[in-house]
Each structure stands twice: as structure tokens, then as C-alpha cells.
mmCIF file of N, CA and C in Angstrom:
data_model
loop_
_atom_site.group_PDB
_atom_site.id
_atom_site.type_symbol
_atom_site.label_atom_id
_atom_site.label_comp_id
_atom_site.label_asym_id
_atom_site.label_seq_id
_atom_site.Cartn_x
_atom_site.Cartn_y
_atom_site.Cartn_z
ATOM 1 N N UNK A 44 104.824 12.363 30.378
ATOM 2 C CA UNK A 44 103.626 13.086 30.724
ATOM 3 C C UNK A 44 102.727 12.152 31.539
ATOM 4 N N UNK A 45 102.249 12.650 32.657
ATOM 5 C CA UNK A 45 101.384 11.857 33.536
ATOM 6 C C UNK A 45 99.944 12.307 33.365
ATOM 7 N N UNK A 46 99.057 11.353 33.161
ATOM 8 C CA UNK A 46 97.642 11.625 32.911
ATOM 9 C C UNK A 46 96.769 10.681 33.713
ATOM 10 N N UNK A 47 95.524 11.052 33.882
ATOM 11 C CA UNK A 47 94.530 10.141 34.432
ATOM 12 C C UNK A 47 94.346 10.219 35.929
ATOM 13 N N UNK A 48 93.329 9.491 36.373
ATOM 14 C CA UNK A 48 92.977 9.391 37.789
ATOM 15 C C UNK A 48 92.987 7.916 38.151
ATOM 16 N N UNK A 49 93.718 7.593 39.207
ATOM 17 C CA UNK A 49 93.938 6.198 39.586
ATOM 18 C C UNK A 49 93.609 5.992 41.067
ATOM 19 N N UNK A 50 92.448 5.374 41.373
ATOM 20 C CA UNK A 50 92.125 5.081 42.771
ATOM 21 C C UNK A 50 93.037 3.969 43.289
ATOM 22 N N UNK A 51 93.646 4.191 44.447
ATOM 23 C CA UNK A 51 94.572 3.222 45.025
ATOM 24 C C UNK A 51 94.344 3.131 46.523
ATOM 25 N N UNK A 52 94.953 2.111 47.126
ATOM 26 C CA UNK A 52 94.840 1.929 48.578
ATOM 27 C C UNK A 52 96.210 1.988 49.217
ATOM 28 N N UNK A 53 96.280 2.665 50.336
ATOM 29 C CA UNK A 53 97.484 2.722 51.150
ATOM 30 C C UNK A 53 97.434 1.533 52.103
ATOM 31 N N UNK A 54 98.505 0.753 52.170
ATOM 32 C CA UNK A 54 98.478 -0.401 53.070
ATOM 33 C C UNK A 54 98.869 0.007 54.494
ATOM 34 N N UNK A 55 98.850 -0.953 55.406
ATOM 35 C CA UNK A 55 99.115 -0.676 56.819
ATOM 36 C C UNK A 55 100.534 -0.194 57.082
ATOM 37 N N UNK A 56 101.436 -0.430 56.153
ATOM 38 C CA UNK A 56 102.830 0.000 56.309
ATOM 39 C C UNK A 56 103.103 1.328 55.598
ATOM 40 N N UNK A 57 102.051 1.971 55.104
ATOM 41 C CA UNK A 57 102.218 3.252 54.425
ATOM 42 C C UNK A 57 102.723 3.130 53.006
ATOM 43 N N UNK A 58 102.502 1.967 52.392
ATOM 44 C CA UNK A 58 102.950 1.740 51.019
ATOM 45 C C UNK A 58 101.785 1.899 50.053
ATOM 46 N N UNK A 59 102.139 2.348 48.863
ATOM 47 C CA UNK A 59 101.162 2.589 47.826
ATOM 48 C C UNK A 59 101.704 2.027 46.518
ATOM 49 N N UNK A 60 100.869 1.296 45.786
ATOM 50 C CA UNK A 60 101.274 0.830 44.460
ATOM 51 C C UNK A 60 101.214 2.004 43.495
ATOM 52 N N UNK A 61 102.260 2.203 42.727
ATOM 53 C CA UNK A 61 102.226 3.207 41.674
ATOM 54 C C UNK A 61 101.315 2.704 40.564
ATOM 55 N N UNK A 62 100.633 3.600 39.856
ATOM 56 C CA UNK A 62 99.840 3.145 38.714
ATOM 57 C C UNK A 62 100.729 2.349 37.752
ATOM 58 N N UNK A 63 100.248 1.220 37.293
ATOM 59 C CA UNK A 63 101.043 0.307 36.468
ATOM 60 C C UNK A 63 101.659 0.989 35.252
ATOM 61 N N UNK A 64 100.935 1.893 34.637
ATOM 62 C CA UNK A 64 101.433 2.520 33.411
ATOM 63 C C UNK A 64 102.637 3.428 33.650
ATOM 64 N N UNK A 65 102.925 3.780 34.910
ATOM 65 C CA UNK A 65 104.059 4.671 35.214
ATOM 66 C C UNK A 65 105.191 3.984 35.968
ATOM 67 N N UNK A 66 105.047 2.721 36.260
ATOM 68 C CA UNK A 66 106.056 2.024 37.057
ATOM 69 C C UNK A 66 107.421 1.991 36.393
ATOM 70 N N UNK A 67 107.457 1.720 35.100
ATOM 71 C CA UNK A 67 108.751 1.650 34.424
ATOM 72 C C UNK A 67 109.449 3.010 34.444
ATOM 73 N N UNK A 68 108.710 4.067 34.159
ATOM 74 C CA UNK A 68 109.286 5.409 34.130
ATOM 75 C C UNK A 68 109.822 5.834 35.499
ATOM 76 N N UNK A 69 109.211 5.338 36.567
ATOM 77 C CA UNK A 69 109.606 5.728 37.921
ATOM 78 C C UNK A 69 110.469 4.679 38.617
ATOM 79 N N UNK A 70 110.798 3.601 37.928
ATOM 80 C CA UNK A 70 111.515 2.492 38.561
ATOM 81 C C UNK A 70 112.898 2.881 39.075
ATOM 82 N N UNK A 71 113.521 3.885 38.471
ATOM 83 C CA UNK A 71 114.850 4.309 38.907
ATOM 84 C C UNK A 71 114.842 5.223 40.106
ATOM 85 N N UNK A 72 113.678 5.679 40.501
ATOM 86 C CA UNK A 72 113.569 6.547 41.665
ATOM 87 C C UNK A 72 112.666 7.729 41.410
ATOM 88 N N UNK A 73 112.232 8.315 42.497
ATOM 89 C CA UNK A 73 111.311 9.447 42.458
ATOM 90 C C UNK A 73 111.475 10.250 43.739
ATOM 91 N N UNK A 74 110.872 11.408 43.747
ATOM 92 C CA UNK A 74 110.884 12.256 44.938
ATOM 93 C C UNK A 74 109.443 12.623 45.267
ATOM 94 N N UNK A 75 109.072 12.431 46.534
ATOM 95 C CA UNK A 75 107.749 12.816 47.031
ATOM 96 C C UNK A 75 107.956 14.022 47.937
ATOM 97 N N UNK A 76 107.090 15.018 47.788
ATOM 98 C CA UNK A 76 107.178 16.190 48.657
ATOM 99 C C UNK A 76 105.795 16.806 48.823
ATOM 100 N N UNK A 77 105.708 17.776 49.710
ATOM 101 C CA UNK A 77 104.445 18.469 49.925
ATOM 102 C C UNK A 77 104.065 19.246 48.676
ATOM 103 N N UNK A 78 102.787 19.183 48.345
ATOM 104 C CA UNK A 78 102.256 19.964 47.242
ATOM 105 C C UNK A 78 101.254 20.975 47.777
ATOM 106 N N UNK A 79 100.668 21.725 46.886
ATOM 107 C CA UNK A 79 99.651 22.680 47.283
ATOM 108 C C UNK A 79 98.322 21.969 47.521
ATOM 109 N N UNK A 80 97.426 22.638 48.219
ATOM 110 C CA UNK A 80 96.096 22.113 48.537
ATOM 111 C C UNK A 80 96.139 20.778 49.286
ATOM 112 N N UNK A 81 97.183 20.580 50.059
ATOM 113 C CA UNK A 81 97.315 19.388 50.922
ATOM 114 C C UNK A 81 97.356 18.072 50.167
ATOM 115 N N UNK A 82 97.968 18.082 48.987
ATOM 116 C CA UNK A 82 98.245 16.831 48.291
ATOM 117 C C UNK A 82 99.756 16.638 48.314
ATOM 118 N N UNK A 83 100.211 15.519 47.792
ATOM 119 C CA UNK A 83 101.639 15.255 47.675
ATOM 120 C C UNK A 83 102.023 15.271 46.209
ATOM 121 N N UNK A 84 103.183 15.811 45.920
ATOM 122 C CA UNK A 84 103.728 15.795 44.569
ATOM 123 C C UNK A 84 104.710 14.632 44.462
ATOM 124 N N UNK A 85 104.666 13.923 43.347
ATOM 125 C CA UNK A 85 105.600 12.839 43.057
ATOM 126 C C UNK A 85 106.286 13.184 41.739
ATOM 127 N N UNK A 86 107.595 13.389 41.810
ATOM 128 C CA UNK A 86 108.369 13.760 40.636
ATOM 129 C C UNK A 86 109.339 12.657 40.250
ATOM 130 N N UNK A 87 109.486 12.392 38.945
ATOM 131 C CA UNK A 87 110.629 11.581 38.526
ATOM 132 C C UNK A 87 111.890 12.349 38.931
ATOM 133 N N UNK A 88 112.971 11.642 39.175
ATOM 134 C CA UNK A 88 114.198 12.288 39.637
ATOM 135 C C UNK A 88 114.643 13.403 38.689
ATOM 136 N N UNK A 89 114.589 13.167 37.391
ATOM 137 C CA UNK A 89 115.040 14.187 36.427
ATOM 138 C C UNK A 89 114.215 15.468 36.535
ATOM 139 N N UNK A 90 112.916 15.341 36.732
ATOM 140 C CA UNK A 90 112.065 16.524 36.864
ATOM 141 C C UNK A 90 112.352 17.254 38.174
ATOM 142 N N UNK A 91 112.588 16.501 39.237
ATOM 143 C CA UNK A 91 112.926 17.132 40.518
ATOM 144 C C UNK A 91 114.253 17.889 40.397
ATOM 145 N N UNK A 92 115.200 17.309 39.680
ATOM 146 C CA UNK A 92 116.481 17.988 39.462
ATOM 147 C C UNK A 92 116.292 19.272 38.661
ATOM 148 N N UNK A 93 115.387 19.262 37.681
ATOM 149 C CA UNK A 93 115.105 20.468 36.901
ATOM 150 C C UNK A 93 114.530 21.565 37.792
ATOM 151 N N UNK A 94 113.595 21.197 38.653
ATOM 152 C CA UNK A 94 112.995 22.160 39.570
ATOM 153 C C UNK A 94 114.041 22.684 40.549
ATOM 154 N N UNK A 95 114.888 21.792 41.043
ATOM 155 C CA UNK A 95 115.963 22.192 41.949
ATOM 156 C C UNK A 95 116.861 23.225 41.287
ATOM 157 N N UNK A 96 117.209 22.982 40.043
ATOM 158 C CA UNK A 96 118.055 23.929 39.302
ATOM 159 C C UNK A 96 117.356 25.282 39.156
ATOM 160 N N UNK A 97 116.087 25.259 38.813
ATOM 161 C CA UNK A 97 115.339 26.507 38.652
ATOM 162 C C UNK A 97 115.267 27.281 39.968
ATOM 163 N N UNK A 98 115.027 26.580 41.054
ATOM 164 C CA UNK A 98 114.961 27.252 42.358
ATOM 165 C C UNK A 98 116.324 27.761 42.801
ATOM 166 N N UNK A 99 117.385 27.101 42.368
ATOM 167 C CA UNK A 99 118.720 27.553 42.774
ATOM 168 C C UNK A 99 119.097 28.877 42.116
ATOM 169 N N UNK A 100 118.405 29.244 41.049
ATOM 170 C CA UNK A 100 118.683 30.523 40.400
ATOM 171 C C UNK A 100 117.789 31.638 40.936
ATOM 172 N N UNK A 101 116.787 31.280 41.738
ATOM 173 C CA UNK A 101 115.904 32.293 42.322
ATOM 174 C C UNK A 101 116.670 33.028 43.428
ATOM 175 N N UNK A 102 116.382 34.305 43.604
ATOM 176 C CA UNK A 102 117.129 35.092 44.598
ATOM 177 C C UNK A 102 116.776 34.701 46.032
ATOM 178 N N UNK A 103 117.763 34.245 46.774
ATOM 179 C CA UNK A 103 117.509 33.873 48.172
ATOM 180 C C UNK A 103 117.290 35.100 49.056
ATOM 181 N N UNK A 104 117.458 36.272 48.485
ATOM 182 C CA UNK A 104 117.134 37.489 49.233
ATOM 183 C C UNK A 104 115.621 37.695 49.314
ATOM 184 N N UNK A 105 114.871 36.985 48.470
ATOM 185 C CA UNK A 105 113.412 37.074 48.496
ATOM 186 C C UNK A 105 112.869 36.119 49.554
ATOM 187 N N UNK A 106 112.132 36.667 50.501
ATOM 188 C CA UNK A 106 111.596 35.879 51.609
ATOM 189 C C UNK A 106 110.722 34.716 51.118
ATOM 190 N N UNK A 107 109.908 34.945 50.093
ATOM 191 C CA UNK A 107 109.027 33.895 49.569
ATOM 192 C C UNK A 107 109.831 32.736 48.993
ATOM 193 N N UNK A 108 110.945 33.025 48.337
ATOM 194 C CA UNK A 108 111.800 31.971 47.781
ATOM 195 C C UNK A 108 112.379 31.133 48.908
ATOM 196 N N UNK A 109 112.873 31.785 49.942
ATOM 197 C CA UNK A 109 113.434 31.047 51.082
ATOM 198 C C UNK A 109 112.369 30.181 51.740
ATOM 199 N N UNK A 110 111.211 30.749 51.978
ATOM 200 C CA UNK A 110 110.139 30.017 52.665
ATOM 201 C C UNK A 110 109.672 28.814 51.839
ATOM 202 N N UNK A 111 109.444 29.031 50.552
ATOM 203 C CA UNK A 111 108.992 27.944 49.693
ATOM 204 C C UNK A 111 110.046 26.846 49.620
ATOM 205 N N UNK A 112 111.287 27.233 49.394
ATOM 206 C CA UNK A 112 112.370 26.251 49.282
ATOM 207 C C UNK A 112 112.516 25.429 50.547
ATOM 208 N N UNK A 113 112.411 26.072 51.690
ATOM 209 C CA UNK A 113 112.555 25.338 52.958
ATOM 210 C C UNK A 113 111.505 24.246 53.086
ATOM 211 N N UNK A 114 110.251 24.610 52.877
ATOM 212 C CA UNK A 114 109.180 23.622 53.029
ATOM 213 C C UNK A 114 109.281 22.546 51.944
ATOM 214 N N UNK A 115 109.521 22.964 50.719
ATOM 215 C CA UNK A 115 109.583 22.039 49.583
ATOM 216 C C UNK A 115 110.683 21.000 49.760
ATOM 217 N N UNK A 116 111.903 21.444 50.085
ATOM 218 C CA UNK A 116 113.025 20.523 50.195
ATOM 219 C C UNK A 116 113.072 19.785 51.533
ATOM 220 N N UNK A 117 112.675 20.438 52.604
ATOM 221 C CA UNK A 117 112.705 19.778 53.917
ATOM 222 C C UNK A 117 111.718 18.619 53.987
ATOM 223 N N UNK A 118 110.632 18.721 53.230
ATOM 224 C CA UNK A 118 109.632 17.651 53.262
ATOM 225 C C UNK A 118 109.872 16.586 52.188
ATOM 226 N N UNK A 119 110.852 16.790 51.335
ATOM 227 C CA UNK A 119 111.093 15.860 50.223
ATOM 228 C C UNK A 119 111.704 14.545 50.701
ATOM 229 N N UNK A 120 111.273 13.479 50.068
ATOM 230 C CA UNK A 120 111.784 12.146 50.379
ATOM 231 C C UNK A 120 112.049 11.413 49.073
ATOM 232 N N UNK A 121 113.288 10.964 48.901
ATOM 233 C CA UNK A 121 113.592 10.205 47.689
ATOM 234 C C UNK A 121 113.286 8.735 47.954
ATOM 235 N N UNK A 122 112.602 8.136 47.016
ATOM 236 C CA UNK A 122 112.140 6.759 47.148
ATOM 237 C C UNK A 122 112.464 5.978 45.883
ATOM 238 N N UNK A 123 112.638 4.681 46.052
ATOM 239 C CA UNK A 123 112.812 3.772 44.918
ATOM 240 C C UNK A 123 111.726 2.707 45.056
ATOM 241 N N UNK A 124 110.889 2.553 44.033
ATOM 242 C CA UNK A 124 109.835 1.538 44.112
ATOM 243 C C UNK A 124 110.424 0.133 44.271
ATOM 244 N N UNK A 125 109.705 -0.713 45.030
ATOM 245 C CA UNK A 125 110.148 -2.098 45.156
ATOM 246 C C UNK A 125 109.793 -2.859 43.873
ATOM 247 N N UNK A 126 110.085 -4.149 43.848
ATOM 248 C CA UNK A 126 109.866 -4.959 42.640
ATOM 249 C C UNK A 126 108.399 -5.026 42.226
ATOM 250 N N UNK A 127 107.511 -4.796 43.176
ATOM 251 C CA UNK A 127 106.076 -4.819 42.883
ATOM 252 C C UNK A 127 105.532 -3.464 42.458
ATOM 253 N N UNK A 128 106.390 -2.438 42.480
ATOM 254 C CA UNK A 128 105.950 -1.095 42.106
ATOM 255 C C UNK A 128 105.362 -0.298 43.248
ATOM 256 N N UNK A 129 105.688 -0.713 44.483
ATOM 257 C CA UNK A 129 105.193 0.012 45.655
ATOM 258 C C UNK A 129 106.242 1.004 46.140
ATOM 259 N N UNK A 130 105.740 2.121 46.682
ATOM 260 C CA UNK A 130 106.610 3.086 47.339
ATOM 261 C C UNK A 130 106.096 3.301 48.755
ATOM 262 N N UNK A 131 106.996 3.654 49.637
ATOM 263 C CA UNK A 131 106.614 4.020 50.997
ATOM 264 C C UNK A 131 106.363 5.521 51.001
ATOM 265 N N UNK A 132 105.215 5.909 51.507
ATOM 266 C CA UNK A 132 104.911 7.321 51.682
ATOM 267 C C UNK A 132 105.221 7.631 53.152
ATOM 268 N N UNK A 133 106.257 8.427 53.423
ATOM 269 C CA UNK A 133 106.646 8.699 54.809
ATOM 270 C C UNK A 133 105.482 9.234 55.650
ATOM 271 N N UNK A 134 105.491 8.869 56.917
ATOM 272 C CA UNK A 134 104.406 9.239 57.823
ATOM 273 C C UNK A 134 104.147 10.745 57.843
ATOM 274 N N UNK A 135 105.191 11.556 57.885
ATOM 275 C CA UNK A 135 104.995 13.014 57.934
ATOM 276 C C UNK A 135 104.246 13.516 56.702
ATOM 277 N N UNK A 136 104.526 12.927 55.547
ATOM 278 C CA UNK A 136 103.822 13.333 54.331
ATOM 279 C C UNK A 136 102.390 12.807 54.326
ATOM 280 N N UNK A 137 102.174 11.590 54.844
ATOM 281 C CA UNK A 137 100.804 11.066 54.946
ATOM 282 C C UNK A 137 99.963 11.953 55.849
ATOM 283 N N UNK A 138 100.567 12.413 56.944
ATOM 284 C CA UNK A 138 99.855 13.294 57.869
ATOM 285 C C UNK A 138 99.532 14.627 57.199
ATOM 286 N N UNK A 139 100.504 15.229 56.530
ATOM 287 C CA UNK A 139 100.302 16.510 55.848
ATOM 288 C C UNK A 139 99.125 16.435 54.874
ATOM 289 N N UNK A 140 99.073 15.365 54.090
ATOM 290 C CA UNK A 140 98.039 15.231 53.066
ATOM 291 C C UNK A 140 96.748 14.611 53.610
ATOM 292 N N UNK A 141 96.749 14.230 54.889
ATOM 293 C CA UNK A 141 95.561 13.624 55.484
ATOM 294 C C UNK A 141 95.178 12.316 54.815
ATOM 295 N N UNK A 142 96.186 11.558 54.388
ATOM 296 C CA UNK A 142 95.900 10.325 53.655
ATOM 297 C C UNK A 142 95.290 9.258 54.548
ATOM 298 N N UNK A 143 94.154 8.771 54.124
ATOM 299 C CA UNK A 143 93.543 7.609 54.750
ATOM 300 C C UNK A 143 93.863 6.392 53.902
ATOM 301 N N UNK A 144 93.113 5.361 54.087
ATOM 302 C CA UNK A 144 93.356 4.131 53.329
ATOM 303 C C UNK A 144 93.085 4.324 51.829
ATOM 304 N N UNK A 145 91.999 5.007 51.516
ATOM 305 C CA UNK A 145 91.638 5.219 50.117
ATOM 306 C C UNK A 145 92.282 6.499 49.602
ATOM 307 N N UNK A 146 93.070 6.339 48.556
ATOM 308 C CA UNK A 146 93.789 7.461 47.958
ATOM 309 C C UNK A 146 93.485 7.526 46.468
ATOM 310 N N UNK A 147 93.870 8.636 45.885
ATOM 311 C CA UNK A 147 93.764 8.816 44.446
ATOM 312 C C UNK A 147 95.100 9.365 43.981
ATOM 313 N N UNK A 148 95.646 8.763 42.927
ATOM 314 C CA UNK A 148 96.851 9.293 42.296
ATOM 315 C C UNK A 148 96.398 9.874 40.968
ATOM 316 N N UNK A 149 96.699 11.157 40.780
ATOM 317 C CA UNK A 149 96.300 11.799 39.529
ATOM 318 C C UNK A 149 97.536 12.199 38.734
ATOM 319 N N UNK A 150 97.401 12.153 37.426
ATOM 320 C CA UNK A 150 98.444 12.658 36.557
ATOM 321 C C UNK A 150 98.295 14.158 36.438
ATOM 322 N N UNK A 151 99.386 14.885 36.597
ATOM 323 C CA UNK A 151 99.364 16.347 36.514
ATOM 324 C C UNK A 151 100.517 16.825 35.638
ATOM 325 N N UNK A 152 100.569 16.293 34.414
ATOM 326 C CA UNK A 152 101.565 16.671 33.419
ATOM 327 C C UNK A 152 102.949 16.118 33.771
ATOM 328 N N UNK A 153 103.804 16.894 34.444
ATOM 329 C CA UNK A 153 105.172 16.444 34.733
ATOM 330 C C UNK A 153 105.307 15.787 36.093
ATOM 331 N N UNK A 154 104.211 15.637 36.788
ATOM 332 C CA UNK A 154 104.247 15.013 38.117
ATOM 333 C C UNK A 154 102.967 14.211 38.336
ATOM 334 N N UNK A 155 103.021 13.361 39.341
ATOM 335 C CA UNK A 155 101.824 12.724 39.868
ATOM 336 C C UNK A 155 101.468 13.457 41.152
ATOM 337 N N UNK A 156 100.213 13.402 41.529
ATOM 338 C CA UNK A 156 99.788 13.923 42.820
ATOM 339 C C UNK A 156 99.065 12.811 43.564
ATOM 340 N N UNK A 157 99.318 12.737 44.865
ATOM 341 C CA UNK A 157 98.634 11.765 45.723
ATOM 342 C C UNK A 157 97.669 12.549 46.611
ATOM 343 N N UNK A 158 96.411 12.159 46.571
ATOM 344 C CA UNK A 158 95.358 12.809 47.342
ATOM 345 C C UNK A 158 94.634 11.786 48.202
ATOM 346 N N UNK A 159 94.152 12.204 49.345
ATOM 347 C CA UNK A 159 93.180 11.426 50.087
ATOM 348 C C UNK A 159 91.923 11.409 49.219
ATOM 349 N N UNK A 160 91.304 10.257 49.035
ATOM 350 C CA UNK A 160 90.184 10.135 48.088
ATOM 351 C C UNK A 160 89.047 11.116 48.384
ATOM 352 N N UNK A 161 88.549 11.222 49.621
ATOM 353 C CA UNK A 161 87.473 12.197 49.863
ATOM 354 C C UNK A 161 87.925 13.647 49.628
ATOM 355 N N UNK A 162 89.179 13.967 49.941
ATOM 356 C CA UNK A 162 89.683 15.328 49.709
ATOM 357 C C UNK A 162 89.717 15.623 48.210
ATOM 358 N N UNK A 163 90.144 14.642 47.393
ATOM 359 C CA UNK A 163 90.165 14.839 45.944
ATOM 360 C C UNK A 163 88.751 15.049 45.399
ATOM 361 N N UNK A 164 87.808 14.235 45.856
ATOM 362 C CA UNK A 164 86.430 14.373 45.385
ATOM 363 C C UNK A 164 85.877 15.751 45.717
ATOM 364 N N UNK A 165 86.163 16.233 46.910
ATOM 365 C CA UNK A 165 85.716 17.557 47.328
ATOM 366 C C UNK A 165 86.375 18.656 46.495
ATOM 367 N N UNK A 166 87.683 18.543 46.298
ATOM 368 C CA UNK A 166 88.415 19.528 45.506
ATOM 369 C C UNK A 166 87.884 19.556 44.075
ATOM 370 N N UNK A 167 87.726 18.390 43.474
ATOM 371 C CA UNK A 167 87.272 18.304 42.098
ATOM 372 C C UNK A 167 85.872 18.883 41.943
ATOM 373 N N UNK A 168 84.988 18.575 42.875
ATOM 374 C CA UNK A 168 83.628 19.113 42.807
ATOM 375 C C UNK A 168 83.642 20.637 42.853
ATOM 376 N N UNK A 169 84.487 21.205 43.681
ATOM 377 C CA UNK A 169 84.566 22.663 43.799
ATOM 378 C C UNK A 169 85.199 23.297 42.568
ATOM 379 N N UNK A 170 86.229 22.675 42.019
ATOM 380 C CA UNK A 170 86.973 23.273 40.908
ATOM 381 C C UNK A 170 86.347 23.034 39.545
ATOM 382 N N UNK A 171 85.595 21.975 39.396
ATOM 383 C CA UNK A 171 84.974 21.720 38.094
ATOM 384 C C UNK A 171 84.007 22.832 37.713
ATOM 385 N N UNK A 172 83.424 23.479 38.714
ATOM 386 C CA UNK A 172 82.511 24.595 38.459
ATOM 387 C C UNK A 172 83.193 25.697 37.649
ATOM 388 N N UNK A 173 84.437 25.998 37.986
ATOM 389 C CA UNK A 173 85.129 27.112 37.336
ATOM 390 C C UNK A 173 86.087 26.669 36.229
ATOM 391 N N UNK A 174 86.151 25.379 35.943
ATOM 392 C CA UNK A 174 87.101 24.844 34.963
ATOM 393 C C UNK A 174 87.006 25.538 33.610
ATOM 394 N N UNK A 175 85.812 25.668 33.081
ATOM 395 C CA UNK A 175 85.673 26.267 31.748
ATOM 396 C C UNK A 175 86.055 27.746 31.765
ATOM 397 N N UNK A 176 85.796 28.427 32.843
ATOM 398 C CA UNK A 176 86.166 29.839 32.938
ATOM 399 C C UNK A 176 87.670 30.024 33.014
ATOM 400 N N UNK A 177 88.372 29.090 33.632
ATOM 401 C CA UNK A 177 89.813 29.222 33.809
ATOM 402 C C UNK A 177 90.607 29.060 32.521
ATOM 403 N N UNK A 178 90.054 28.373 31.526
ATOM 404 C CA UNK A 178 90.825 28.129 30.306
ATOM 405 C C UNK A 178 91.275 29.430 29.662
ATOM 406 N N UNK A 179 90.454 30.456 29.702
ATOM 407 C CA UNK A 179 90.835 31.738 29.116
ATOM 408 C C UNK A 179 92.000 32.386 29.859
ATOM 409 N N UNK A 180 92.011 32.248 31.172
ATOM 410 C CA UNK A 180 93.079 32.836 31.983
ATOM 411 C C UNK A 180 94.369 32.021 31.911
ATOM 412 N N UNK A 181 94.255 30.703 31.970
ATOM 413 C CA UNK A 181 95.416 29.832 32.018
ATOM 414 C C UNK A 181 96.010 29.597 30.628
ATOM 415 N N UNK A 182 95.159 29.438 29.649
ATOM 416 C CA UNK A 182 95.605 29.119 28.290
ATOM 417 C C UNK A 182 95.003 30.104 27.271
ATOM 418 N N UNK A 183 95.311 31.368 27.368
ATOM 419 C CA UNK A 183 94.706 32.334 26.446
ATOM 420 C C UNK A 183 95.042 32.020 24.994
ATOM 421 N N UNK A 184 94.006 31.935 24.181
ATOM 422 C CA UNK A 184 94.206 31.710 22.759
ATOM 423 C C UNK A 184 94.499 30.278 22.343
ATOM 424 N N UNK A 185 94.585 29.352 23.295
ATOM 425 C CA UNK A 185 94.898 27.964 22.939
ATOM 426 C C UNK A 185 93.637 27.219 22.524
ATOM 427 N N UNK A 186 92.541 27.449 23.225
ATOM 428 C CA UNK A 186 91.280 26.775 22.896
ATOM 429 C C UNK A 186 90.352 27.737 22.214
#
């Protein structure tokens, strides 16, 4: 389970240090791909394989399934962190997410998300307003 907010810096070569607490779990490899709201999703390989399996059972006759799968898999990049815990974020993905030097890596349960720091601050400010209202819709009866 991935939790927390971790401010990080992208270096001149497009590398980013993974949060220290997740380096061991991701040391065997990970997959980075486009996420929603112009962030990047970072999945451990096992979780990416689970999602791949789930999508492979979706009907390819559905236009939305084809469209989502194309973008999701075409933008995916498998990476292995170096000995220091850094990963290269491919240029196309950095461009998609509008990543500048200052980034934020957030824990999002089964994945990490990489955000441009100002974009994350803007998103969070907008969404925190409705956070308490969403609990009833997203988690009915849990809280």
C-alpha cells in the first residue's frame, strides 16, 4: 500500500529518486504510464500485470476499452531503479504530465502518482473542498 506525499526533484537527465520507504518494494521493477488528470501512474510490476489481466478480459468490441487500452499501454514504460533508487521518467511522459523540476510523488493505494508540484497543489486545493462530500458517494456506509 502506497501512502503519503513526497516532494522530490527531477534532475537534468529526467531522473527522479523514489521515496525511500518504497525503494525496496519497487527495486525489482515498475511500470510508469499516463494517468488521469495529467499525472503519471507508477505501478509495481505485479500490480501492472493484474491490471493487464483485467483489461484483457474486457470486450475489445467496446470502443472505450480499445481507446483506453491503446493510450494506457502505448505510453507505458518499464523501468528498474538504479542502485540509488532513481528511475528515468521518459521525456514523452514528462511532457504529458507537464513535469518541471519540482515534483510530488503521492501514494494512491496500489500505485504511486507523479505530479508537477504546482499542478498537484492546484488539484488538491480544488478537490479538498469536496472531499468530505465524496466520502458518501465513494465509500457508502464505511465512515
